Amino acid sequence: MSEVEAIEVPGQVHYIDGSFVGSVSGDTFDVINPATEEVVTTAARGGAEDVALAVKAAKEAFDGGEWSHAKPSFRRKVLFKAADLIEARSAEVVARQTLEMGSPIGPDFGDKPHPVIERSAWNLRFFAEEQEQAGDHAFNRDDSLLTYTMAGAAGVFGLITPWNGPMMLSTWKMAPCLAYGNSAVHKPSEMSPLSIGVLCEIFEEAGMPNGVYNMLLGYGKEAGVPLVEHEDVIGVSFTGSPATARDIATRAAAGLKRTSFELGGKSANIVFADADLSKAVPAAAMGIFMNSGQVCVAGSRILVQQDIYDGFLEGFEKIAGAWQPGNPLDRKTRIGPLVSKSQYERVMSYLDLARNEGRILFGGGRPAGLDRGYFVEPTAIVDANPSARVCQEEIFGPVATIIPFSDKDEALAIANDSSYGLAGYIWTGSQDTAHYMSHRLQTGMIWINSGFDRDLRQPFGGMKNSGLGREGGGLSREFFTETRFVSFPLTPRGNHVAGH
Ligand code: NAD
């Protein structure tokens, strides 16, 4: 038995007002290990009554001011301590993520944190510093009037997150939300309720005042909807699918709440004939096979210039051989199963569709020797029309569609013919081509001869159905603070009304 298999995860409960509590109803749901289809443990199944308790705690904490009016240096201290604790418990968090959503446990990093956990800790540190260093504006153009702006804590936010990167995506939202002094009620995905429990213990140990961060487990319709609709929740930051975002937008509009949406994608990875293929081919494989393709910015449409198309297919198939699925608890495994039975069935239905709309170059089914678990082979689809469903819809599995193009403008026409607009990847040896494409690609983020790197000040997010709003640095501050002005006359002279 490996060290990871030995981990026992107790039943998971909500974290409300600094206490670990079950649902008022006493209801729970099973947490399934997607690699074995076995029940790992149970989790509390939250509903409207639990939401009411969590929001009440968050509101009281906000109004009490212990966090919302604390000195920025205090908030920095607590968040830095939480970041250190996240890193210290890296192995445990990674093991829980493996059990809940099947992501490979990866190499043994010894005393060092796993890179995903290091990044999660960094999210906290980054915004802890950002809020301490942020300044406001003073407008003081003459000696009769002093007026200044204040961007301060705004209230209680609902944070709703998906399962495909539980710790990284959750900390990415909660870091700015909490750093700027707000209170939060966080609802992680029902498919990944294990790793977040560790975070609750960490916030407690780090000295976060009770009620500032609350975590509620449960399903979208039962716990997510009442959270969005609660009158004391002033805004919702959501990462997930466009369909859910539409539902949240409708409900939030009724309460005039602010929303921020980070949604799905069908991102084009464009490889020109003058690209360095020794880098572009492995990056294309990583871009679609990493995390079994369950990545919002996955390069799921690979566009390849006609002149190198055949050679690219050959190289891509060869390199895909290194991405064979396996037991995610094995340290050598690079891709595990999909997260759930429904996700497995969904991806399989797209593979059936691909046989009609195009041709399966390799993969296309369940890997040999893996009879249990929601495993899917890395797959490439070719010969499909760019307007076919497999080229247009987000499959969210290890499935690439590969499409040839003749020149820059045809590549742009294919890439932009999408209801999504999250990321774009351009592989070329020409700066001119890179800039030409960057200015015309309809996506929120563009990587040239690279992928995934990001300065945390950059605006993360997408166009079209890929999102509304951006997260990162000052943009997160804008969303998670209330900007007001204060004005007072210094002398009786001057006409203060005229300037408004
Ligand atoms: P989902 O929309 O089904 O669920 C996301 C979260 O919303 C879960 O916590 C769920 O319980 C909750 N939810 C569901 N219905 C709700 C409702 N009506 N009201 C309130 N909450 C509700 O998405 P998912 O399947 O968990 O995640 C996959 C999707 O997320 C993909 O489309 C993927 O591309 C996207 N995603 C985007 C990013 C990004 O940053 N752009 C990152 C990761 C994932």
Coordinates of C-alpha atoms and ligand atoms in Angstrom, one line a residue:
M1 CA 0.0 0.0 0.0
S2 CA 1.4 3.4 -0.9
E3 CA 1.7 6.3 1.6
V4 CA -1.2 7.9 -0.2
E5 CA -3.6 5.0 -0.1
A6 CA -3.0 4.9 3.6
I7 CA -4.6 8.3 4.0
E8 CA -8.1 8.2 5.6
V9 CA -10.3 11.1 5.0
P10 CA -13.0 11.6 7.6
G11 CA -16.5 12.8 6.7
Q12 CA -16.4 16.4 5.5
V13 CA -18.5 19.1 7.0
H14 CA -19.1 22.9 6.5
Y15 CA -17.0 25.5 8.1
I16 CA -19.3 28.2 9.5
D17 CA -18.3 31.0 12.0
G18 CA -15.1 29.2 12.9
S19 CA -16.8 25.8 13.6
F20 CA -16.9 22.6 11.7
V21 CA -20.6 21.6 11.4
G22 CA -22.8 19.3 9.5
S23 CA -25.9 20.4 7.6
V24 CA -29.0 21.4 9.6
S25 CA -30.9 18.7 7.8
G26 CA -28.2 16.1 8.6
D27 CA -28.0 15.2 4.9
T28 CA -24.8 14.0 3.3
F29 CA -23.6 12.8 -0.1
D30 CA -21.0 10.3 -1.1
V31 CA -17.6 11.4 -2.3
I32 CA -16.4 9.0 -5.1
N33 CA -12.8 8.3 -6.0
P34 CA -12.9 8.6 -9.8
A35 CA -9.9 6.2 -10.2
T36 CA -11.7 3.3 -8.4
E37 CA -15.4 4.3 -8.4
E38 CA -15.4 3.6 -4.7
V39 CA -16.8 5.8 -2.0
V40 CA -14.0 7.7 -0.2
T41 CA -16.1 9.3 2.5
T42 CA -19.2 11.5 2.8
A43 CA -19.7 15.2 2.7
A44 CA -22.3 17.5 4.3
R45 CA -25.1 18.3 1.8
G46 CA -25.8 22.0 2.3
G47 CA -29.1 23.7 1.7
A48 CA -30.8 27.1 2.2
E49 CA -30.7 26.9 6.0
D50 CA -27.0 26.3 6.0
V51 CA -26.5 29.1 3.6
A52 CA -28.4 31.4 5.9
L53 CA -26.2 30.5 8.8
A54 CA -23.0 31.0 6.8
V55 CA -24.1 34.4 5.4
K56 CA -25.2 35.5 8.9
A57 CA -21.8 34.7 10.3
A58 CA -20.1 36.4 7.4
K59 CA -22.2 39.5 7.7
E60 CA -21.7 39.7 11.5
A61 CA -17.9 39.3 11.0
F62 CA -17.9 42.0 8.4
D63 CA -20.0 44.4 10.5
G64 CA -17.9 43.7 13.6
G65 CA -14.8 45.2 11.8
E66 CA -12.2 42.9 13.3
W67 CA -11.1 42.0 9.8
S68 CA -12.8 44.5 7.5
H69 CA -11.3 47.5 9.4
A70 CA -8.1 45.7 10.5
K71 CA -4.8 47.3 9.6
P72 CA -3.6 45.9 6.3
S73 CA -0.5 44.6 8.1
F74 CA -2.7 42.4 10.2
R75 CA -4.4 40.9 7.2
R76 CA -1.1 40.4 5.6
K77 CA 0.3 38.6 8.6
V78 CA -2.7 36.2 8.8
L79 CA -2.6 35.5 5.0
F80 CA 1.1 34.9 5.0
K81 CA 0.8 32.5 7.9
A82 CA -2.0 30.6 6.0
A83 CA 0.3 30.5 2.9
D84 CA 3.1 28.9 4.9
L85 CA 0.6 26.4 6.4
I86 CA -0.7 25.5 2.9
E87 CA 2.8 24.7 1.8
A88 CA 3.6 22.7 5.0
R89 CA 0.5 20.6 4.3
S90 CA 1.2 20.3 0.6
A91 CA 1.4 16.5 0.5
E92 CA -1.9 16.1 2.3
V93 CA -3.7 18.5 0.1
V94 CA -2.4 16.9 -3.1
A95 CA -3.4 13.5 -1.8
R96 CA -6.9 14.7 -1.2
Q97 CA -7.1 16.3 -4.6
T98 CA -6.1 12.9 -6.1
L99 CA -8.8 11.1 -4.2
E100 CA -11.5 13.6 -5.0
M101 CA -10.8 14.4 -8.7
G102 CA -8.2 12.0 -9.9
S103 CA -5.3 14.4 -10.6
P104 CA -2.0 12.5 -10.4
I105 CA -0.2 12.7 -7.2
G106 CA 3.1 13.5 -9.1
P107 CA 6.7 13.2 -8.0
D108 CA 7.7 13.2 -4.4
F109 CA 8.8 16.8 -3.7
G110 CA 10.2 16.0 -0.3
D111 CA 10.1 19.0 2.0
K112 CA 9.2 21.3 -0.9
P113 CA 5.5 22.0 -1.8
H114 CA 4.0 20.6 -5.0
P115 CA 4.1 23.4 -7.6
V116 CA 0.3 23.6 -7.7
I117 CA 0.2 24.1 -3.9
E118 CA 3.1 26.6 -4.0
R119 CA 1.1 28.6 -6.5
S120 CA -2.0 28.4 -4.2
A121 CA 0.1 29.8 -1.4
W122 CA 1.5 32.4 -3.7
N123 CA -2.1 33.6 -4.5
L124 CA -2.5 34.4 -0.8
R125 CA 0.9 36.1 -0.5
F126 CA 0.4 38.1 -3.6
F127 CA -2.9 39.7 -2.6
A128 CA -1.8 40.1 1.0
E129 CA 1.0 42.3 -0.3
E130 CA -1.1 43.9 -3.0
Q131 CA -3.7 45.2 -0.5
E132 CA -1.0 46.5 1.8
Q133 CA 0.7 48.4 -1.0
A134 CA -2.3 49.7 -2.8
G135 CA -3.0 53.4 -2.5
D136 CA -5.9 55.7 -3.1
H137 CA -6.1 59.0 -5.0
A138 CA -6.3 62.5 -3.6
F139 CA -7.5 65.4 -5.7
N140 CA -6.1 68.5 -4.3
R141 CA -5.7 70.9 -7.1
D142 CA -6.3 74.1 -5.1
D143 CA -6.1 75.0 -1.5
S144 CA -9.9 75.2 -0.9
L145 CA -10.9 71.6 -1.3
L146 CA -9.5 68.3 -0.3
T147 CA -11.1 65.3 -1.8
Y148 CA -9.9 61.7 -1.9
T149 CA -11.1 58.2 -2.9
M150 CA -11.2 55.2 -0.7
A151 CA -11.3 51.6 -2.1
G152 CA -12.3 49.6 1.0
A153 CA -13.9 46.3 2.0
A154 CA -17.3 46.0 0.3
G155 CA -19.2 43.3 2.2
V156 CA -20.1 39.6 2.0
F157 CA -19.2 37.8 -1.3
G158 CA -20.2 34.4 -2.6
L159 CA -17.3 32.5 -4.1
I160 CA -18.3 29.5 -6.3
T161 CA -15.6 27.3 -7.7
P162 CA -15.3 24.2 -9.9
W163 CA -13.5 20.9 -9.3
N164 CA -10.7 20.9 -11.8
G165 CA -8.1 22.7 -9.7
P166 CA -9.7 22.9 -6.3
M167 CA -7.0 24.5 -4.3
M168 CA -5.5 26.7 -7.0
L169 CA -8.8 28.1 -8.3
S170 CA -10.3 28.6 -4.8
T171 CA -7.3 30.5 -3.4
W172 CA -7.2 32.6 -6.6
K173 CA -10.6 34.0 -5.6
M174 CA -10.5 34.0 -1.9
A175 CA -7.1 35.7 -1.7
P176 CA -8.3 39.1 -3.1
C177 CA -11.7 38.7 -1.5
L178 CA -10.3 38.3 2.0
A179 CA -7.2 40.4 1.5
Y180 CA -9.3 43.5 0.9
G181 CA -11.2 43.0 4.1
N182 CA -14.4 41.3 2.9
S183 CA -16.1 38.2 4.3
A184 CA -16.7 35.2 2.2
V185 CA -19.0 32.2 1.9
H186 CA -17.2 29.8 -0.4
K187 CA -19.0 26.9 -2.1
P188 CA -16.5 24.5 -3.7
S189 CA -17.7 22.0 -6.2
E190 CA -19.6 18.9 -4.9
M191 CA -17.1 16.9 -6.8
S192 CA -14.1 18.2 -4.9
P193 CA -15.1 18.7 -1.3
L194 CA -12.0 17.1 0.4
S195 CA -9.0 19.4 -0.1
I196 CA -10.9 22.6 0.9
G197 CA -11.5 21.1 4.4
V198 CA -7.7 21.4 5.0
L199 CA -7.9 25.1 4.0
C200 CA -10.5 25.7 6.7
E201 CA -8.3 24.3 9.4
I202 CA -5.4 26.4 8.0
F203 CA -7.4 29.6 8.2
E204 CA -8.3 28.8 11.8
E205 CA -4.7 28.1 12.7
A206 CA -3.5 31.2 11.0
G207 CA -5.7 33.4 13.2
M208 CA -8.4 34.5 10.7
P209 CA -11.3 35.9 12.9
N210 CA -14.4 33.6 13.0
G211 CA -17.0 34.2 10.3
V212 CA -14.6 35.9 7.9
Y213 CA -14.2 32.8 5.8
N214 CA -17.0 30.3 5.7
M215 CA -17.1 27.2 3.5
L216 CA -20.3 25.4 2.5
L217 CA -20.4 22.0 0.8
G218 CA -23.2 20.8 -1.4
Y219 CA -24.7 20.9 -4.9
G220 CA -25.2 23.9 -7.1
K221 CA -29.0 23.9 -7.1
E222 CA -29.3 23.3 -3.4
A223 CA -26.5 25.4 -1.9
G224 CA -25.2 27.6 -4.8
V225 CA -28.6 29.1 -5.8
P226 CA -29.6 30.3 -2.2
L227 CA -26.1 31.7 -1.8
V228 CA -26.4 33.7 -5.0
E229 CA -29.9 34.9 -4.0
H230 CA -29.2 35.7 -0.4
E231 CA -29.9 39.4 0.2
D232 CA -26.8 40.0 2.3
V233 CA -24.4 38.6 -0.4
I234 CA -23.4 41.7 -2.4
G235 CA -21.5 39.9 -5.2
V236 CA -20.6 36.6 -6.7
S237 CA -17.3 35.5 -8.1
F238 CA -17.8 32.4 -10.1
T239 CA -15.6 30.0 -12.1
G240 CA -17.3 27.2 -14.0
S241 CA -19.4 26.6 -17.0
P242 CA -21.2 29.2 -19.2
A243 CA -24.6 27.6 -18.5
T244 CA -24.2 28.0 -14.7
A245 CA -23.0 31.6 -15.2
R246 CA -26.2 32.4 -17.1
D247 CA -28.3 31.2 -14.2
I248 CA -26.2 33.1 -11.7
A249 CA -26.3 36.2 -13.8
T250 CA -30.1 36.1 -13.9
R251 CA -30.5 35.6 -10.2
A252 CA -27.8 38.2 -9.3
A253 CA -29.4 40.8 -11.6
A254 CA -32.6 40.5 -9.6
G255 CA -30.6 41.6 -6.5
L256 CA -28.4 44.1 -8.4
K257 CA -25.3 42.2 -7.4
R258 CA -21.9 42.5 -9.0
T259 CA -20.6 39.3 -10.7
S260 CA -17.4 38.1 -12.1
F261 CA -17.3 35.1 -14.4
E262 CA -14.4 32.9 -15.4
L263 CA -15.8 30.3 -17.8
G264 CA -15.0 27.6 -20.3
G265 CA -13.0 27.7 -23.6
K266 CA -12.2 26.0 -26.9
S267 CA -8.9 27.6 -27.3
A268 CA -6.9 27.6 -30.5
N269 CA -3.3 26.5 -30.4
I270 CA -1.9 27.7 -33.7
V271 CA 1.3 26.2 -35.1
F272 CA 2.9 27.9 -38.0
A273 CA 5.4 26.2 -40.4
D274 CA 8.2 28.4 -39.1
A275 CA 7.7 27.3 -35.4
D276 CA 10.2 25.4 -33.4
L277 CA 8.4 22.0 -33.5
S278 CA 10.7 20.5 -30.8
K279 CA 8.9 22.9 -28.4
A280 CA 5.5 23.3 -30.1
V281 CA 4.7 19.6 -30.3
P282 CA 5.3 18.7 -26.7
A283 CA 3.6 21.9 -25.6
A284 CA 0.5 21.0 -27.7
A285 CA 0.3 17.6 -26.0
M286 CA 0.7 19.2 -22.6
G287 CA -1.9 21.8 -23.5
I288 CA -4.6 19.3 -24.1
F289 CA -3.6 16.2 -22.0
M290 CA -2.6 17.8 -18.7
N291 CA -5.2 17.2 -16.0
S292 CA -6.9 14.9 -18.5
G293 CA -7.8 17.9 -20.6
Q294 CA -9.9 19.3 -17.7
V295 CA -8.3 22.7 -17.9
C296 CA -10.2 25.9 -18.9
V297 CA -7.3 27.2 -21.0
A298 CA -6.7 23.8 -22.7
G299 CA -5.5 24.2 -26.3
S300 CA -8.2 21.9 -27.5
R301 CA -8.3 23.1 -31.1
I302 CA -4.8 22.6 -32.6
L303 CA -4.5 24.5 -35.9
V304 CA -1.5 23.5 -38.0
Q305 CA -0.2 25.1 -41.1
Q306 CA -0.7 22.9 -44.1
D307 CA 3.0 22.6 -45.1
I308 CA 3.9 20.8 -41.8
Y309 CA 0.5 19.2 -41.1
D310 CA 1.5 15.5 -41.8
G311 CA 4.8 15.8 -39.9
F312 CA 3.0 17.5 -37.0
L313 CA 0.5 14.6 -36.8
E314 CA 3.3 12.1 -36.7
G315 CA 5.1 13.9 -34.0
F316 CA 2.0 14.6 -31.9
E317 CA 0.9 10.9 -32.0
K318 CA 4.4 9.8 -30.9
I319 CA 4.5 12.2 -28.0
A320 CA 1.0 11.4 -26.9
G321 CA 2.4 7.9 -26.1
A322 CA 4.0 9.5 -23.1
W323 CA 0.6 10.6 -21.8
Q324 CA -0.9 7.2 -21.1
P325 CA -3.5 7.3 -18.2
G326 CA -2.8 5.3 -15.1
N327 CA -3.4 5.0 -11.4
P328 CA -3.1 8.6 -10.2
L329 CA -1.6 7.4 -6.9
D330 CA 1.4 6.1 -8.9
R331 CA 4.1 8.8 -8.8
K332 CA 5.0 8.3 -12.5
T333 CA 1.5 8.7 -13.8
R334 CA 1.0 11.9 -15.9
I335 CA -2.8 11.7 -16.4
G336 CA -5.5 10.2 -14.2
P337 CA -9.2 9.6 -14.8
L338 CA -11.9 12.1 -15.5
V339 CA -13.6 13.5 -12.5
S340 CA -16.9 11.7 -12.6
K341 CA -19.1 9.2 -14.3
S342 CA -21.2 11.9 -15.9
Q343 CA -18.0 13.6 -17.2
Y344 CA -16.8 10.3 -18.6
E345 CA -20.1 9.6 -20.4
R346 CA -20.1 13.1 -21.8
V347 CA -16.6 12.8 -23.2
M348 CA -17.3 9.3 -24.6
S349 CA -20.4 10.7 -26.4
Y350 CA -18.2 13.3 -28.1
L351 CA -15.8 10.5 -29.2
D352 CA -18.8 8.7 -30.8
L353 CA -19.7 12.0 -32.5
A354 CA -16.2 12.4 -33.7
R355 CA -16.5 9.1 -35.7
N356 CA -19.3 10.8 -37.7
E357 CA -17.9 14.3 -37.9
G358 CA -14.3 13.4 -38.6
R359 CA -11.8 10.6 -38.0
I360 CA -10.1 9.4 -34.8
L361 CA -6.3 9.5 -35.5
F362 CA -5.4 7.8 -32.2
G363 CA -7.1 7.1 -28.8
G364 CA -10.9 7.3 -28.8
G365 CA -11.8 5.0 -25.9
R366 CA -11.1 3.5 -22.6
P367 CA -7.4 2.6 -22.1
A368 CA -6.5 -1.1 -22.2
G369 CA -6.1 -2.6 -18.7
L370 CA -8.0 0.0 -16.9
D371 CA -11.4 -1.6 -16.4
R372 CA -12.6 0.5 -13.5
G373 CA -12.4 4.3 -13.1
Y374 CA -13.4 7.0 -15.4
F375 CA -10.3 6.8 -17.7
V376 CA -10.2 8.0 -21.3
E377 CA -7.3 7.6 -23.7
P378 CA -5.6 10.7 -25.0
T379 CA -7.3 11.2 -28.3
A380 CA -6.8 13.2 -31.5
I381 CA -9.6 13.9 -34.0
V382 CA -8.8 14.9 -37.6
D383 CA -10.7 15.6 -40.8
A384 CA -13.6 17.4 -39.0
N385 CA -15.0 20.6 -40.4
P386 CA -14.0 23.6 -38.2
S387 CA -17.7 24.2 -37.7
A388 CA -18.4 20.6 -36.5
R389 CA -19.6 20.2 -32.9
V390 CA -16.3 18.5 -31.9
C391 CA -14.5 21.6 -33.1
Q392 CA -16.9 24.0 -31.5
E393 CA -18.0 22.6 -28.1
E394 CA -15.9 22.3 -25.0
I395 CA -15.3 18.6 -24.5
F396 CA -13.3 19.0 -21.2
G397 CA -11.3 15.7 -21.7
P398 CA -8.0 14.7 -23.2
V399 CA -9.3 15.2 -26.7
A400 CA -7.7 17.4 -29.3
T401 CA -9.2 18.4 -32.7
I402 CA -6.5 19.1 -35.2
I403 CA -7.3 21.4 -38.1
P404 CA -5.1 22.4 -41.1
F405 CA -4.8 26.0 -42.3
S406 CA -3.1 27.7 -45.2
D407 CA -2.1 31.2 -44.0
K408 CA -2.5 33.7 -41.1
D409 CA -5.9 34.9 -42.2
E410 CA -7.3 31.5 -42.5
A411 CA -5.9 30.6 -39.1
L412 CA -7.6 33.7 -37.6
A413 CA -10.9 32.9 -39.3
I414 CA -10.9 29.4 -37.9
A415 CA -9.7 30.5 -34.5
N416 CA -12.2 33.3 -34.1
D417 CA -15.1 31.2 -35.4
S418 CA -16.0 30.2 -31.8
S419 CA -18.5 31.1 -29.2
Y420 CA -15.6 31.1 -26.7
G421 CA -12.6 33.4 -26.4
L422 CA -10.5 32.4 -23.4
A423 CA -6.9 31.7 -24.6
G424 CA -4.9 31.7 -27.8
Y425 CA -1.5 30.1 -28.3
I426 CA 0.7 31.1 -31.3
W427 CA 3.8 29.1 -32.3
T428 CA 6.0 30.9 -34.8
G429 CA 9.5 32.0 -35.5
S430 CA 8.3 35.4 -36.8
Q431 CA 7.7 38.3 -34.5
D432 CA 5.6 39.9 -37.2
T433 CA 3.3 36.9 -37.4
A434 CA 3.0 36.8 -33.6
H435 CA 2.0 40.4 -33.3
Y436 CA -0.4 40.3 -36.3
M437 CA -2.1 37.3 -34.7
S438 CA -2.2 38.7 -31.2
H439 CA -3.9 41.9 -32.3
R440 CA -6.6 39.9 -34.1
L441 CA -7.3 36.9 -32.0
Q442 CA -10.6 37.3 -30.1
T443 CA -9.3 35.9 -26.8
G444 CA -8.7 37.4 -23.3
M445 CA -5.2 35.8 -23.1
I446 CA -2.5 35.1 -25.6
W447 CA 0.7 33.1 -25.2
I448 CA 3.4 33.2 -27.8
N449 CA 5.7 30.2 -28.1
S450 CA 4.7 29.3 -24.5
G451 CA 1.8 28.6 -22.3
F452 CA 0.3 29.0 -18.8
D453 CA 2.9 31.5 -17.5
R454 CA 1.3 34.5 -15.9
D455 CA 2.2 37.4 -13.8
L456 CA -0.5 37.6 -11.1
R457 CA -1.1 41.2 -12.0
Q458 CA -2.2 40.3 -15.5
P459 CA -5.9 40.2 -16.3
F460 CA -7.0 36.6 -16.3
G461 CA -10.3 36.0 -18.1
G462 CA -12.0 35.6 -21.5
M463 CA -14.2 37.2 -24.1
K464 CA -17.5 36.0 -25.5
N465 CA -18.8 32.9 -23.6
S466 CA -15.5 32.5 -21.8
G467 CA -16.3 35.1 -19.2
L468 CA -17.2 38.5 -18.0
G469 CA -14.7 40.6 -16.1
R470 CA -11.1 39.8 -15.3
E471 CA -9.2 38.7 -12.3
G472 CA -5.7 39.7 -11.3
G473 CA -3.9 42.5 -9.5
G474 CA -5.8 45.8 -9.6
L475 CA -8.7 44.2 -11.5
S476 CA -9.4 41.9 -8.5
R477 CA -9.1 45.0 -6.2
E478 CA -11.7 46.8 -8.3
F479 CA -14.2 43.9 -8.1
F480 CA -13.7 43.1 -4.4
T481 CA -13.7 46.7 -3.0
E482 CA -16.2 49.5 -2.9
T483 CA -14.8 52.8 -4.2
R484 CA -16.1 56.0 -2.5
F485 CA -14.9 59.5 -2.2
V486 CA -14.6 61.9 0.7
S487 CA -14.7 65.6 0.1
F488 CA -14.3 68.5 2.5
P489 CA -13.8 72.2 2.0
L490 CA -10.7 73.7 3.6
T491 CA -11.7 77.4 3.3
P492 CA -15.0 79.1 2.6
R493 CA -13.9 80.3 -0.8
G494 CA -14.3 78.5 -4.0
N495 CA -17.3 77.1 -5.8
H496 CA -17.5 73.5 -4.9
V497 CA -20.8 72.8 -6.6
A498 CA -19.7 73.8 -10.1
G499 CA -17.2 71.0 -10.3
H500 CA -19.5 68.1 -9.8
Ligands
NAD1 P1 -20.2 24.0 -13.1 O1 -20.7 25.3 -13.7 O2 -21.1 22.8 -13.3 O3 -20.0 24.1 -11.6 C1 -19.2 25.1 -11.0 C2 -19.7 25.4 -9.6 O4 -20.9 26.0 -9.7 C3 -19.8 24.2 -8.7 O5 -19.4 24.6 -7.4 C4 -21.3 23.9 -8.7 O6 -21.8 23.3 -7.6 C5 -21.9 25.4 -8.8 N1 -23.2 25.5 -9.4 C6 -23.8 24.7 -10.3 N2 -25.0 25.2 -10.6 C7 -25.2 26.3 -9.9 C8 -26.2 27.3 -9.8 N3 -27.3 27.2 -10.5 N4 -26.1 28.3 -9.0 C9 -24.9 28.5 -8.2 N5 -23.9 27.6 -8.3 C10 -24.0 26.5 -9.1 O7 -18.8 23.8 -13.7 P2 -17.8 22.5 -13.4 O8 -18.3 21.4 -14.3 O9 -17.6 22.3 -12.0 O10 -16.5 23.1 -14.0 C11 -16.1 22.9 -15.4 C12 -16.3 24.2 -16.1 O11 -15.5 25.3 -15.5 C13 -15.7 24.1 -17.5 O12 -16.6 24.8 -18.4 C14 -14.4 24.9 -17.4 O13 -13.9 25.4 -18.6 C15 -14.7 25.9 -16.4 N6 -13.5 26.5 -15.8 C16 -13.1 27.8 -16.1 C17 -12.0 28.3 -15.5 C18 -11.6 29.7 -15.8 O14 -10.8 30.3 -15.0 N7 -12.0 30.3 -16.9 C19 -11.2 27.5 -14.6 C20 -11.6 26.2 -14.4 C21 -12.8 25.7 -14.9

